[in-house]
Amino acid sequence: MPARKIIIDTDPGQDDAVAILLALASPDEVDVLGITAVAGNVPLDLTVRNARVICELAGRQDVKVFAGCDAPLERPLVTAEHVHGRTGLDGPSLPDPAMPLQDRHAVDFIIDTLRDEPAGTVTLCPLGPLTNVATALRRAPDIAERIGGIVLMGGAYFEVGNITPTAEFNIYVDPHAAAEVFACGAPITVLPLDATHKALVTKARNDAFRALGTKVGVAVAEMTDFFERFDKEKYGSDGAPLHDPCVIAWLLRPDLFSGRHVNVEIETASELTLGMTVADWWGVTDRAPNATFIGDLDADGFFALLTERLARL
């Protein structure tokens, strides 16, 4: 089987960084056509920096990185330095990137790539707010039917919310973009908090990253050392969940995950529940299913895959 062509749309973020590393360590299965940065965890000037920092950490200066939207469609930007630190990649000491940022806007790259590649062969992998993807769909509605799939990290059902009582961060930052993406008709797979909260970096799992003894292994361990403090305090857990790598892991090993094909709608009108992913998990409405909503993962299998792939870099 040829490698699946993907575009990673991201707002790095330590867990975004690990997702990028996992993808770049798996060239037989996924072909990263480009990385498009969006404002989210930190502002755009930092997400474009961080994406290139991670490419260089992986020894992949050839990967094209594009700057995208610097604000949500209809709302002021909400960021998450309280989780990821001032730079978004606090923890390891990594040099500023030397590789260039591409001149083309990320949205133009998404549109052009979907038009240039055979229909159904490119998968979009959003790891942050969905602003870039929604903007591309607004500017070029014809691309919707050319998308091979959208595999995204965002939302929650049983786990409800992590930035408000009812909303997960990525969806909350730009709920209007999320609503448009979920309505676009492309095949969608969602990795929500219900699954990603089970991808928990325990001390033993983080020790395994550090024991790789490589720049990548040590950097990933140091990233997790930094951002786990927030989740330990918030949830009383033994470590931090690696949300975004679940997207790439699903592409590599879908057998590690289970979920349901259901209807998912995004709340955009209520101040109380803005950004809520209303997943019809129990099939109690007549709304047509529009997304595969992942509810569980094999955590040991996930970390075995992640550690094995990081060792390749």
PDB file of C-alpha atoms in Angstrom:
ATOM      1  CA  MET A   1       0.000   0.000   0.000  1.00  0.00           C
ATOM      2  CA  PRO A   2       1.357   3.482  -0.843  1.00  0.00           C
ATOM      3  CA  ALA A   3       1.751   5.917   2.013  1.00  0.00           C
ATOM      4  CA  ARG A   4      -1.352   7.964   2.786  1.00  0.00           C
ATOM      5  CA  LYS A   5      -0.904  11.606   1.776  1.00  0.00           C
ATOM      6  CA  ILE A   6      -1.654  13.947   4.662  1.00  0.00           C
ATOM      7  CA  ILE A   7      -1.581  17.628   5.540  1.00  0.00           C
ATOM      8  CA  ILE A   8      -1.027  18.305   9.246  1.00  0.00           C
ATOM      9  CA  ASP A   9      -2.853  21.457  10.369  1.00  0.00           C
ATOM     10  CA  THR A  10      -1.535  22.388  13.776  1.00  0.00           C
ATOM     11  CA  ASP A  11      -0.894  24.892  16.576  1.00  0.00           C
ATOM     12  CA  PRO A  12       2.154  23.391  18.384  1.00  0.00           C
ATOM     13  CA  GLY A  13       1.853  22.784  21.510  1.00  0.00           C
ATOM     14  CA  GLN A  14       3.872  19.964  23.049  1.00  0.00           C
ATOM     15  CA  ASP A  15       1.373  17.245  22.150  1.00  0.00           C
ATOM     16  CA  ASP A  16       1.131  18.631  18.596  1.00  0.00           C
ATOM     17  CA  ALA A  17       4.913  18.349  18.451  1.00  0.00           C
ATOM     18  CA  VAL A  18       4.777  14.670  19.402  1.00  0.00           C
ATOM     19  CA  ALA A  19       2.120  14.096  16.735  1.00  0.00           C
ATOM     20  CA  ILE A  20       4.355  15.698  14.096  1.00  0.00           C
ATOM     21  CA  LEU A  21       7.287  13.561  15.226  1.00  0.00           C
ATOM     22  CA  LEU A  22       5.159  10.404  15.051  1.00  0.00           C
ATOM     23  CA  ALA A  23       4.108  11.237  11.494  1.00  0.00           C
ATOM     24  CA  LEU A  24       7.630  12.060  10.349  1.00  0.00           C
ATOM     25  CA  ALA A  25       8.865   8.799  11.888  1.00  0.00           C
ATOM     26  CA  SER A  26       6.329   6.801   9.829  1.00  0.00           C
ATOM     27  CA  PRO A  27       7.066   7.561   6.152  1.00  0.00           C
ATOM     28  CA  ASP A  28       5.996   4.107   4.981  1.00  0.00           C
ATOM     29  CA  GLU A  29       2.448   4.775   6.147  1.00  0.00           C
ATOM     30  CA  VAL A  30       2.008   8.558   5.933  1.00  0.00           C
ATOM     31  CA  ASP A  31       3.453  11.058   3.465  1.00  0.00           C
ATOM     32  CA  VAL A  32       3.421  14.534   5.030  1.00  0.00           C
ATOM     33  CA  LEU A  33       2.787  16.845   2.076  1.00  0.00           C
ATOM     34  CA  GLY A  34       3.058  19.916   4.292  1.00  0.00           C
ATOM     35  CA  ILE A  35       2.376  21.379   7.712  1.00  0.00           C
ATOM     36  CA  THR A  36      -0.044  24.288   7.996  1.00  0.00           C
ATOM     37  CA  ALA A  37       0.102  26.367  11.147  1.00  0.00           C
ATOM     38  CA  VAL A  38      -2.846  28.098  12.789  1.00  0.00           C
ATOM     39  CA  ALA A  39      -3.253  30.283  15.863  1.00  0.00           C
ATOM     40  CA  GLY A  40      -4.461  28.301  18.859  1.00  0.00           C
ATOM     41  CA  ASN A  41      -2.381  27.102  21.792  1.00  0.00           C
ATOM     42  CA  VAL A  42      -0.199  30.158  21.182  1.00  0.00           C
ATOM     43  CA  PRO A  43      -0.365  32.957  18.573  1.00  0.00           C
ATOM     44  CA  LEU A  44       0.528  32.278  14.943  1.00  0.00           C
ATOM     45  CA  ASP A  45       4.070  33.663  15.082  1.00  0.00           C
ATOM     46  CA  LEU A  46       4.906  31.003  17.670  1.00  0.00           C
ATOM     47  CA  THR A  47       3.032  28.109  16.036  1.00  0.00           C
ATOM     48  CA  VAL A  48       4.914  28.627  12.752  1.00  0.00           C
ATOM     49  CA  ARG A  49       8.169  28.759  14.704  1.00  0.00           C
ATOM     50  CA  ASN A  50       7.348  25.657  16.708  1.00  0.00           C
ATOM     51  CA  ALA A  51       6.351  23.602  13.671  1.00  0.00           C
ATOM     52  CA  ARG A  52       9.751  24.284  12.088  1.00  0.00           C
ATOM     53  CA  VAL A  53      11.584  23.625  15.371  1.00  0.00           C
ATOM     54  CA  ILE A  54      10.031  20.153  15.475  1.00  0.00           C
ATOM     55  CA  CYS A  55      10.803  19.417  11.821  1.00  0.00           C
ATOM     56  CA  GLU A  56      14.437  20.269  12.493  1.00  0.00           C
ATOM     57  CA  LEU A  57      14.460  18.165  15.660  1.00  0.00           C
ATOM     58  CA  ALA A  58      13.337  15.253  13.469  1.00  0.00           C
ATOM     59  CA  GLY A  59      16.026  16.030  10.883  1.00  0.00           C
ATOM     60  CA  ARG A  60      13.337  16.856   8.312  1.00  0.00           C
ATOM     61  CA  GLN A  61      14.188  20.349   7.092  1.00  0.00           C
ATOM     62  CA  ASP A  62      12.636  19.345   3.759  1.00  0.00           C
ATOM     63  CA  VAL A  63       9.084  19.479   5.136  1.00  0.00           C
ATOM     64  CA  LYS A  64       7.182  22.558   3.947  1.00  0.00           C
ATOM     65  CA  VAL A  65       5.626  24.697   6.670  1.00  0.00           C
ATOM     66  CA  PHE A  66       2.983  27.324   5.862  1.00  0.00           C
ATOM     67  CA  ALA A  67       1.546  30.137   7.987  1.00  0.00           C
ATOM     68  CA  GLY A  68      -2.238  30.207   8.136  1.00  0.00           C
ATOM     69  CA  CYS A  69      -4.952  32.154   9.932  1.00  0.00           C
ATOM     70  CA  ASP A  70      -3.992  34.262  12.933  1.00  0.00           C
ATOM     71  CA  ALA A  71      -7.491  34.561  14.425  1.00  0.00           C
ATOM     72  CA  PRO A  72     -10.766  32.593  14.495  1.00  0.00           C
ATOM     73  CA  LEU A  73     -13.492  33.274  11.947  1.00  0.00           C
ATOM     74  CA  GLU A  74     -15.772  35.333  14.196  1.00  0.00           C
ATOM     75  CA  ARG A  75     -14.244  35.554  17.676  1.00  0.00           C
ATOM     76  CA  PRO A  76     -11.138  36.923  19.398  1.00  0.00           C
ATOM     77  CA  LEU A  77      -8.337  34.385  19.774  1.00  0.00           C
ATOM     78  CA  VAL A  78      -8.179  32.385  23.008  1.00  0.00           C
ATOM     79  CA  THR A  79      -4.764  30.812  23.732  1.00  0.00           C
ATOM     80  CA  ALA A  80      -3.433  28.261  26.225  1.00  0.00           C
ATOM     81  CA  GLU A  81      -0.083  29.450  27.540  1.00  0.00           C
ATOM     82  CA  HIS A  82      -1.301  28.359  30.978  1.00  0.00           C
ATOM     83  CA  VAL A  83      -0.932  24.780  29.704  1.00  0.00           C
ATOM     84  CA  HIS A  84       1.873  24.930  27.151  1.00  0.00           C
ATOM     85  CA  GLY A  85       4.002  27.778  28.500  1.00  0.00           C
ATOM     86  CA  ARG A  86       4.971  31.096  26.967  1.00  0.00           C
ATOM     87  CA  THR A  87       6.440  29.595  23.792  1.00  0.00           C
ATOM     88  CA  GLY A  88       4.021  26.690  23.412  1.00  0.00           C
ATOM     89  CA  LEU A  89       6.982  24.312  23.552  1.00  0.00           C
ATOM     90  CA  ASP A  90       8.258  25.058  27.036  1.00  0.00           C
ATOM     91  CA  GLY A  91      10.268  22.230  28.577  1.00  0.00           C
ATOM     92  CA  PRO A  92      13.187  21.301  26.334  1.00  0.00           C
ATOM     93  CA  SER A  93      15.768  23.826  25.187  1.00  0.00           C
ATOM     94  CA  LEU A  94      15.515  23.736  21.396  1.00  0.00           C
ATOM     95  CA  PRO A  95      17.233  26.149  18.991  1.00  0.00           C
ATOM     96  CA  ASP A  96      15.363  28.610  16.815  1.00  0.00           C
ATOM     97  CA  PRO A  97      14.667  27.133  13.385  1.00  0.00           C
ATOM     98  CA  ALA A  98      16.889  27.823  10.398  1.00  0.00           C
ATOM     99  CA  MET A  99      14.582  26.307   7.769  1.00  0.00           C
ATOM    100  CA  PRO A 100      12.428  28.807   5.883  1.00  0.00           C
ATOM    101  CA  LEU A 101       8.727  29.419   6.179  1.00  0.00           C
ATOM    102  CA  GLN A 102       6.981  28.978   2.827  1.00  0.00           C
ATOM    103  CA  ASP A 103       5.748  32.115   1.060  1.00  0.00           C
ATOM    104  CA  ARG A 104       2.303  30.693   0.244  1.00  0.00           C
ATOM    105  CA  HIS A 105      -0.558  31.062   2.721  1.00  0.00           C
ATOM    106  CA  ALA A 106      -1.587  27.809   4.413  1.00  0.00           C
ATOM    107  CA  VAL A 107      -5.160  28.078   3.131  1.00  0.00           C
ATOM    108  CA  ASP A 108      -3.934  28.420  -0.454  1.00  0.00           C
ATOM    109  CA  PHE A 109      -1.693  25.386   0.049  1.00  0.00           C
ATOM    110  CA  ILE A 110      -4.619  23.310   1.310  1.00  0.00           C
ATOM    111  CA  ILE A 111      -6.833  24.357  -1.610  1.00  0.00           C
ATOM    112  CA  ASP A 112      -4.147  23.896  -4.270  1.00  0.00           C
ATOM    113  CA  THR A 113      -3.070  20.508  -2.920  1.00  0.00           C
ATOM    114  CA  LEU A 114      -6.606  19.142  -2.816  1.00  0.00           C
ATOM    115  CA  ARG A 115      -7.185  20.339  -6.384  1.00  0.00           C
ATOM    116  CA  ASP A 116      -3.850  19.089  -7.707  1.00  0.00           C
ATOM    117  CA  GLU A 117      -3.837  15.626  -6.128  1.00  0.00           C
ATOM    118  CA  PRO A 118      -6.298  12.959  -7.282  1.00  0.00           C
ATOM    119  CA  ALA A 119      -9.655  13.273  -5.561  1.00  0.00           C
ATOM    120  CA  GLY A 120      -9.923  11.267  -2.369  1.00  0.00           C
ATOM    121  CA  THR A 121      -6.181  10.803  -1.870  1.00  0.00           C
ATOM    122  CA  VAL A 122      -5.368  13.569   0.642  1.00  0.00           C
ATOM    123  CA  THR A 123      -6.312  13.361   4.321  1.00  0.00           C
ATOM    124  CA  LEU A 124      -6.434  16.515   6.433  1.00  0.00           C
ATOM    125  CA  CYS A 125      -5.173  16.082   9.989  1.00  0.00           C
ATOM    126  CA  PRO A 126      -6.192  19.094  12.109  1.00  0.00           C
ATOM    127  CA  LEU A 127      -4.611  19.131  15.566  1.00  0.00           C
ATOM    128  CA  GLY A 128      -5.806  22.595  16.584  1.00  0.00           C
ATOM    129  CA  PRO A 129      -8.657  25.007  15.892  1.00  0.00           C
ATOM    130  CA  LEU A 130     -10.298  24.393  12.523  1.00  0.00           C
ATOM    131  CA  THR A 131      -9.901  27.934  11.171  1.00  0.00           C
ATOM    132  CA  ASN A 132      -7.594  27.082   8.263  1.00  0.00           C
ATOM    133  CA  VAL A 133      -9.736  24.180   7.086  1.00  0.00           C
ATOM    134  CA  ALA A 134     -13.000  26.126   7.320  1.00  0.00           C
ATOM    135  CA  THR A 135     -11.463  29.085   5.514  1.00  0.00           C
ATOM    136  CA  ALA A 136     -10.308  26.790   2.718  1.00  0.00           C
ATOM    137  CA  LEU A 137     -13.824  25.345   2.421  1.00  0.00           C
ATOM    138  CA  ARG A 138     -15.319  28.862   2.331  1.00  0.00           C
ATOM    139  CA  ARG A 139     -12.964  30.018  -0.411  1.00  0.00           C
ATOM    140  CA  ALA A 140     -13.146  26.820  -2.467  1.00  0.00           C
ATOM    141  CA  PRO A 141     -16.315  24.802  -1.780  1.00  0.00           C
ATOM    142  CA  ASP A 142     -15.338  22.411  -4.572  1.00  0.00           C
ATOM    143  CA  ILE A 143     -12.572  20.890  -2.434  1.00  0.00           C
ATOM    144  CA  ALA A 144     -15.025  19.284   0.016  1.00  0.00           C
ATOM    145  CA  GLU A 145     -15.733  16.362  -2.293  1.00  0.00           C
ATOM    146  CA  ARG A 146     -12.013  15.929  -3.018  1.00  0.00           C
ATOM    147  CA  ILE A 147     -10.999  15.411   0.625  1.00  0.00           C
ATOM    148  CA  GLY A 148     -10.073  11.787   1.335  1.00  0.00           C
ATOM    149  CA  GLY A 149     -10.864  12.267   4.995  1.00  0.00           C
ATOM    150  CA  ILE A 150     -10.551  14.632   7.934  1.00  0.00           C
ATOM    151  CA  VAL A 151      -9.035  13.058  11.043  1.00  0.00           C
ATOM    152  CA  LEU A 152      -9.043  15.614  13.837  1.00  0.00           C
ATOM    153  CA  MET A 153      -8.378  16.003  17.527  1.00  0.00           C
ATOM    154  CA  GLY A 154     -11.168  17.905  19.184  1.00  0.00           C
ATOM    155  CA  GLY A 155     -14.369  17.785  21.118  1.00  0.00           C
ATOM    156  CA  ALA A 156     -15.683  15.539  23.866  1.00  0.00           C
ATOM    157  CA  TYR A 157     -18.842  13.736  24.899  1.00  0.00           C
ATOM    158  CA  PHE A 158     -18.529  11.848  28.179  1.00  0.00           C
ATOM    159  CA  GLU A 159     -15.507  13.956  29.181  1.00  0.00           C
ATOM    160  CA  VAL A 160     -17.460  17.151  28.399  1.00  0.00           C
ATOM    161  CA  GLY A 161     -14.925  20.007  28.384  1.00  0.00           C
ATOM    162  CA  ASN A 162     -11.431  21.085  29.346  1.00  0.00           C
ATOM    163  CA  ILE A 163     -11.493  24.839  28.676  1.00  0.00           C
ATOM    164  CA  THR A 164     -15.114  25.420  29.752  1.00  0.00           C
ATOM    165  CA  PRO A 165     -17.477  23.039  31.548  1.00  0.00           C
ATOM    166  CA  THR A 166     -18.860  21.912  28.170  1.00  0.00           C
ATOM    167  CA  ALA A 167     -16.210  22.589  25.512  1.00  0.00           C
ATOM    168  CA  GLU A 168     -12.867  21.147  24.473  1.00  0.00           C
ATOM    169  CA  PHE A 169     -10.210  23.752  23.659  1.00  0.00           C
ATOM    170  CA  ASN A 170      -9.722  23.234  19.906  1.00  0.00           C
ATOM    171  CA  ILE A 171     -13.450  23.444  19.175  1.00  0.00           C
ATOM    172  CA  TYR A 172     -14.040  26.288  21.641  1.00  0.00           C
ATOM    173  CA  VAL A 173     -11.375  28.513  20.083  1.00  0.00           C
ATOM    174  CA  ASP A 174     -13.230  28.555  16.757  1.00  0.00           C
ATOM    175  CA  PRO A 175     -16.654  26.917  17.081  1.00  0.00           C
ATOM    176  CA  HIS A 176     -17.943  28.543  13.895  1.00  0.00           C
ATOM    177  CA  ALA A 177     -15.111  26.974  11.909  1.00  0.00           C
ATOM    178  CA  ALA A 178     -15.803  23.613  13.535  1.00  0.00           C
ATOM    179  CA  ALA A 179     -19.496  23.823  12.682  1.00  0.00           C
ATOM    180  CA  GLU A 180     -18.676  24.448   9.024  1.00  0.00           C
ATOM    181  CA  VAL A 181     -16.162  21.617   8.859  1.00  0.00           C
ATOM    182  CA  PHE A 182     -18.557  19.099  10.420  1.00  0.00           C
ATOM    183  CA  ALA A 183     -21.207  20.143   7.883  1.00  0.00           C
ATOM    184  CA  CYS A 184     -18.937  19.901   4.823  1.00  0.00           C
ATOM    185  CA  GLY A 185     -19.812  16.318   3.872  1.00  0.00           C
ATOM    186  CA  ALA A 186     -16.251  14.940   3.899  1.00  0.00           C
ATOM    187  CA  PRO A 187     -15.564  11.731   5.858  1.00  0.00           C
ATOM    188  CA  ILE A 188     -14.640  12.806   9.393  1.00  0.00           C
ATOM    189  CA  THR A 189     -13.004  10.897  12.241  1.00  0.00           C
ATOM    190  CA  VAL A 190     -12.881  12.637  15.625  1.00  0.00           C
ATOM    191  CA  LEU A 191     -10.364  11.887  18.381  1.00  0.00           C
ATOM    192  CA  PRO A 192     -12.082  13.580  21.354  1.00  0.00           C
ATOM    193  CA  LEU A 193     -11.094  13.863  24.990  1.00  0.00           C
ATOM    194  CA  ASP A 194     -13.015  10.637  25.621  1.00  0.00           C
ATOM    195  CA  ALA A 195     -10.219   8.785  23.827  1.00  0.00           C
ATOM    196  CA  THR A 196      -7.237  11.083  24.291  1.00  0.00           C
ATOM    197  CA  HIS A 197      -7.571  11.286  28.073  1.00  0.00           C
ATOM    198  CA  LYS A 198      -6.726   7.570  28.072  1.00  0.00           C
ATOM    199  CA  ALA A 199      -3.393   8.230  26.307  1.00  0.00           C
ATOM    200  CA  LEU A 200      -1.855   9.088  29.660  1.00  0.00           C
ATOM    201  CA  VAL A 201       1.898   9.553  29.998  1.00  0.00           C
ATOM    202  CA  THR A 202       2.738   7.769  33.237  1.00  0.00           C
ATOM    203  CA  LYS A 203       6.215   8.008  34.726  1.00  0.00           C
ATOM    204  CA  ALA A 204       7.142   4.620  33.267  1.00  0.00           C
ATOM    205  CA  ARG A 205       6.034   5.678  29.787  1.00  0.00           C
ATOM    206  CA  ASN A 206       7.926   8.951  29.993  1.00  0.00           C
ATOM    207  CA  ASP A 207      11.008   7.137  31.287  1.00  0.00           C
ATOM    208  CA  ALA A 208      10.815   4.976  28.165  1.00  0.00           C
ATOM    209  CA  PHE A 209      10.965   8.096  25.971  1.00  0.00           C
ATOM    210  CA  ARG A 210      13.970   9.412  27.892  1.00  0.00           C
ATOM    211  CA  ALA A 211      15.682   6.015  27.803  1.00  0.00           C
ATOM    212  CA  LEU A 212      15.797   6.196  24.000  1.00  0.00           C
ATOM    213  CA  GLY A 213      18.819   8.405  24.622  1.00  0.00           C
ATOM    214  CA  THR A 214      18.249  10.429  21.455  1.00  0.00           C
ATOM    215  CA  LYS A 215      17.607  14.147  21.021  1.00  0.00           C
ATOM    216  CA  VAL A 216      14.026  13.331  20.096  1.00  0.00           C
ATOM    217  CA  GLY A 217      13.430  10.953  23.002  1.00  0.00           C
ATOM    218  CA  VAL A 218      14.862  13.341  25.574  1.00  0.00           C
ATOM    219  CA  ALA A 219      13.002  16.342  24.114  1.00  0.00           C
ATOM    220  CA  VAL A 220       9.665  14.497  24.198  1.00  0.00           C
ATOM    221  CA  ALA A 221      10.281  13.476  27.817  1.00  0.00           C
ATOM    222  CA  GLU A 222      11.106  17.066  28.734  1.00  0.00           C
ATOM    223  CA  MET A 223       7.995  18.370  26.965  1.00  0.00           C
ATOM    224  CA  THR A 224       5.839  15.969  28.932  1.00  0.00           C
ATOM    225  CA  ASP A 225       7.649  16.799  32.162  1.00  0.00           C
ATOM    226  CA  PHE A 226       6.628  20.423  31.603  1.00  0.00           C
ATOM    227  CA  PHE A 227       3.005  20.228  30.565  1.00  0.00           C
ATOM    228  CA  GLU A 228       1.969  17.327  32.797  1.00  0.00           C
ATOM    229  CA  ARG A 229       1.997  19.677  35.793  1.00  0.00           C
ATOM    230  CA  PHE A 230      -1.230  21.264  34.538  1.00  0.00           C
ATOM    231  CA  ASP A 231      -3.126  17.995  34.060  1.00  0.00           C
ATOM    232  CA  LYS A 232      -1.884  16.483  37.312  1.00  0.00           C
ATOM    233  CA  GLU A 233      -3.217  19.475  39.211  1.00  0.00           C
ATOM    234  CA  LYS A 234      -6.464  19.680  37.232  1.00  0.00           C
ATOM    235  CA  TYR A 235      -7.435  16.006  37.028  1.00  0.00           C
ATOM    236  CA  GLY A 236      -5.425  14.441  39.849  1.00  0.00           C
ATOM    237  CA  SER A 237      -3.987  12.043  37.266  1.00  0.00           C
ATOM    238  CA  ASP A 238      -0.616  10.296  37.151  1.00  0.00           C
ATOM    239  CA  GLY A 239       0.496  12.289  34.110  1.00  0.00           C
ATOM    240  CA  ALA A 240      -0.603  14.210  31.058  1.00  0.00           C
ATOM    241  CA  PRO A 241      -2.661  12.916  28.133  1.00  0.00           C
ATOM    242  CA  LEU A 242      -1.040  13.071  24.690  1.00  0.00           C
ATOM    243  CA  HIS A 243      -4.064  14.288  22.770  1.00  0.00           C
ATOM    244  CA  ASP A 244      -2.812  15.086  19.281  1.00  0.00           C
ATOM    245  CA  PRO A 245      -0.614  12.024  18.602  1.00  0.00           C
ATOM    246  CA  CYS A 246      -3.841  10.001  18.710  1.00  0.00           C
ATOM    247  CA  VAL A 247      -4.704  11.419  15.276  1.00  0.00           C
ATOM    248  CA  ILE A 248      -1.547  10.025  13.690  1.00  0.00           C
ATOM    249  CA  ALA A 249      -1.773   6.796  15.692  1.00  0.00           C
ATOM    250  CA  TRP A 250      -5.293   6.251  14.325  1.00  0.00           C
ATOM    251  CA  LEU A 251      -3.918   6.549  10.783  1.00  0.00           C
ATOM    252  CA  LEU A 252      -1.171   4.034  11.587  1.00  0.00           C
ATOM    253  CA  ARG A 253      -3.085   1.580  13.789  1.00  0.00           C
ATOM    254  CA  PRO A 254      -6.864   2.085  13.668  1.00  0.00           C
ATOM    255  CA  ASP A 255      -7.208  -1.281  15.397  1.00  0.00           C
ATOM    256  CA  LEU A 256      -6.045   0.422  18.616  1.00  0.00           C
ATOM    257  CA  PHE A 257      -9.222   2.534  18.673  1.00  0.00           C
ATOM    258  CA  SER A 258     -12.974   2.023  18.824  1.00  0.00           C
ATOM    259  CA  GLY A 259     -15.897   4.376  18.314  1.00  0.00           C
ATOM    260  CA  ARG A 260     -19.260   4.962  16.660  1.00  0.00           C
ATOM    261  CA  HIS A 261     -20.446   6.641  13.471  1.00  0.00           C
ATOM    262  CA  VAL A 262     -22.824   9.277  14.836  1.00  0.00           C
ATOM    263  CA  ASN A 263     -24.122  12.765  14.270  1.00  0.00           C
ATOM    264  CA  VAL A 264     -21.965  15.542  15.727  1.00  0.00           C
ATOM    265  CA  GLU A 265     -23.150  19.144  15.853  1.00  0.00           C
ATOM    266  CA  ILE A 266     -21.254  22.172  17.209  1.00  0.00           C
ATOM    267  CA  GLU A 267     -22.932  24.692  19.492  1.00  0.00           C
ATOM    268  CA  THR A 268     -22.303  28.249  18.252  1.00  0.00           C
ATOM    269  CA  ALA A 269     -25.164  30.278  19.737  1.00  0.00           C
ATOM    270  CA  SER A 270     -25.212  29.642  23.488  1.00  0.00           C
ATOM    271  CA  GLU A 271     -22.800  31.545  25.723  1.00  0.00           C
ATOM    272  CA  LEU A 272     -23.216  28.810  28.320  1.00  0.00           C
ATOM    273  CA  THR A 273     -22.259  25.889  26.062  1.00  0.00           C
ATOM    274  CA  LEU A 274     -20.350  27.606  23.217  1.00  0.00           C
ATOM    275  CA  GLY A 275     -18.121  25.111  21.411  1.00  0.00           C
ATOM    276  CA  MET A 276     -19.829  22.018  22.797  1.00  0.00           C
ATOM    277  CA  THR A 277     -19.625  18.948  20.548  1.00  0.00           C
ATOM    278  CA  VAL A 278     -23.131  17.546  20.709  1.00  0.00           C
ATOM    279  CA  ALA A 279     -22.522  13.915  19.791  1.00  0.00           C
ATOM    280  CA  ASP A 280     -25.603  11.747  19.342  1.00  0.00           C
ATOM    281  CA  TRP A 281     -23.798   8.777  20.902  1.00  0.00           C
ATOM    282  CA  TRP A 282     -27.006   6.945  21.774  1.00  0.00           C
ATOM    283  CA  GLY A 283     -28.802   7.623  18.479  1.00  0.00           C
ATOM    284  CA  VAL A 284     -31.692   9.479  20.044  1.00  0.00           C
ATOM    285  CA  THR A 285     -32.214  11.955  17.189  1.00  0.00           C
ATOM    286  CA  ASP A 286     -32.978  11.541  13.503  1.00  0.00           C
ATOM    287  CA  ARG A 287     -29.952  13.624  12.488  1.00  0.00           C
ATOM    288  CA  ALA A 288     -27.802  11.813   9.931  1.00  0.00           C
ATOM    289  CA  PRO A 289     -24.403  10.519  11.138  1.00  0.00           C
ATOM    290  CA  ASN A 290     -21.560  12.726   9.906  1.00  0.00           C
ATOM    291  CA  ALA A 291     -18.515  11.584  11.878  1.00  0.00           C
ATOM    292  CA  THR A 292     -16.839   8.563  13.427  1.00  0.00           C
ATOM    293  CA  PHE A 293     -16.498   9.569  17.062  1.00  0.00           C
ATOM    294  CA  ILE A 294     -13.750   7.616  18.840  1.00  0.00           C
ATOM    295  CA  GLY A 295     -14.526   6.632  22.406  1.00  0.00           C
ATOM    296  CA  ASP A 296     -11.697   4.352  23.498  1.00  0.00           C
ATOM    297  CA  LEU A 297      -8.108   3.359  22.805  1.00  0.00           C
ATOM    298  CA  ASP A 298      -5.621   0.676  23.780  1.00  0.00           C
ATOM    299  CA  ALA A 299      -3.221   2.841  25.779  1.00  0.00           C
ATOM    300  CA  ASP A 300      -0.461   0.232  26.067  1.00  0.00           C
ATOM    301  CA  GLY A 301      -0.584  -0.394  22.328  1.00  0.00           C
ATOM    302  CA  PHE A 302      -0.575   3.340  21.649  1.00  0.00           C
ATOM    303  CA  PHE A 303       2.540   3.973  23.745  1.00  0.00           C
ATOM    304  CA  ALA A 304       4.335   0.928  22.351  1.00  0.00           C
ATOM    305  CA  LEU A 305       3.738   2.304  18.839  1.00  0.00           C
ATOM    306  CA  LEU A 306       4.769   5.826  19.806  1.00  0.00           C
ATOM    307  CA  THR A 307       7.975   4.751  21.562  1.00  0.00           C
ATOM    308  CA  GLU A 308       8.972   2.440  18.717  1.00  0.00           C
ATOM    309  CA  ARG A 309       8.460   5.151  16.115  1.00  0.00           C
ATOM    310  CA  LEU A 310      10.224   7.904  18.082  1.00  0.00           C
ATOM    311  CA  ALA A 311      13.225   5.587  18.323  1.00  0.00           C
ATOM    312  CA  ARG A 312      13.546   5.802  14.546  1.00  0.00           C
ATOM    313  CA  LEU A 313      14.302   9.533  14.592  1.00  0.00           C
TER     314      LEU A 313
END
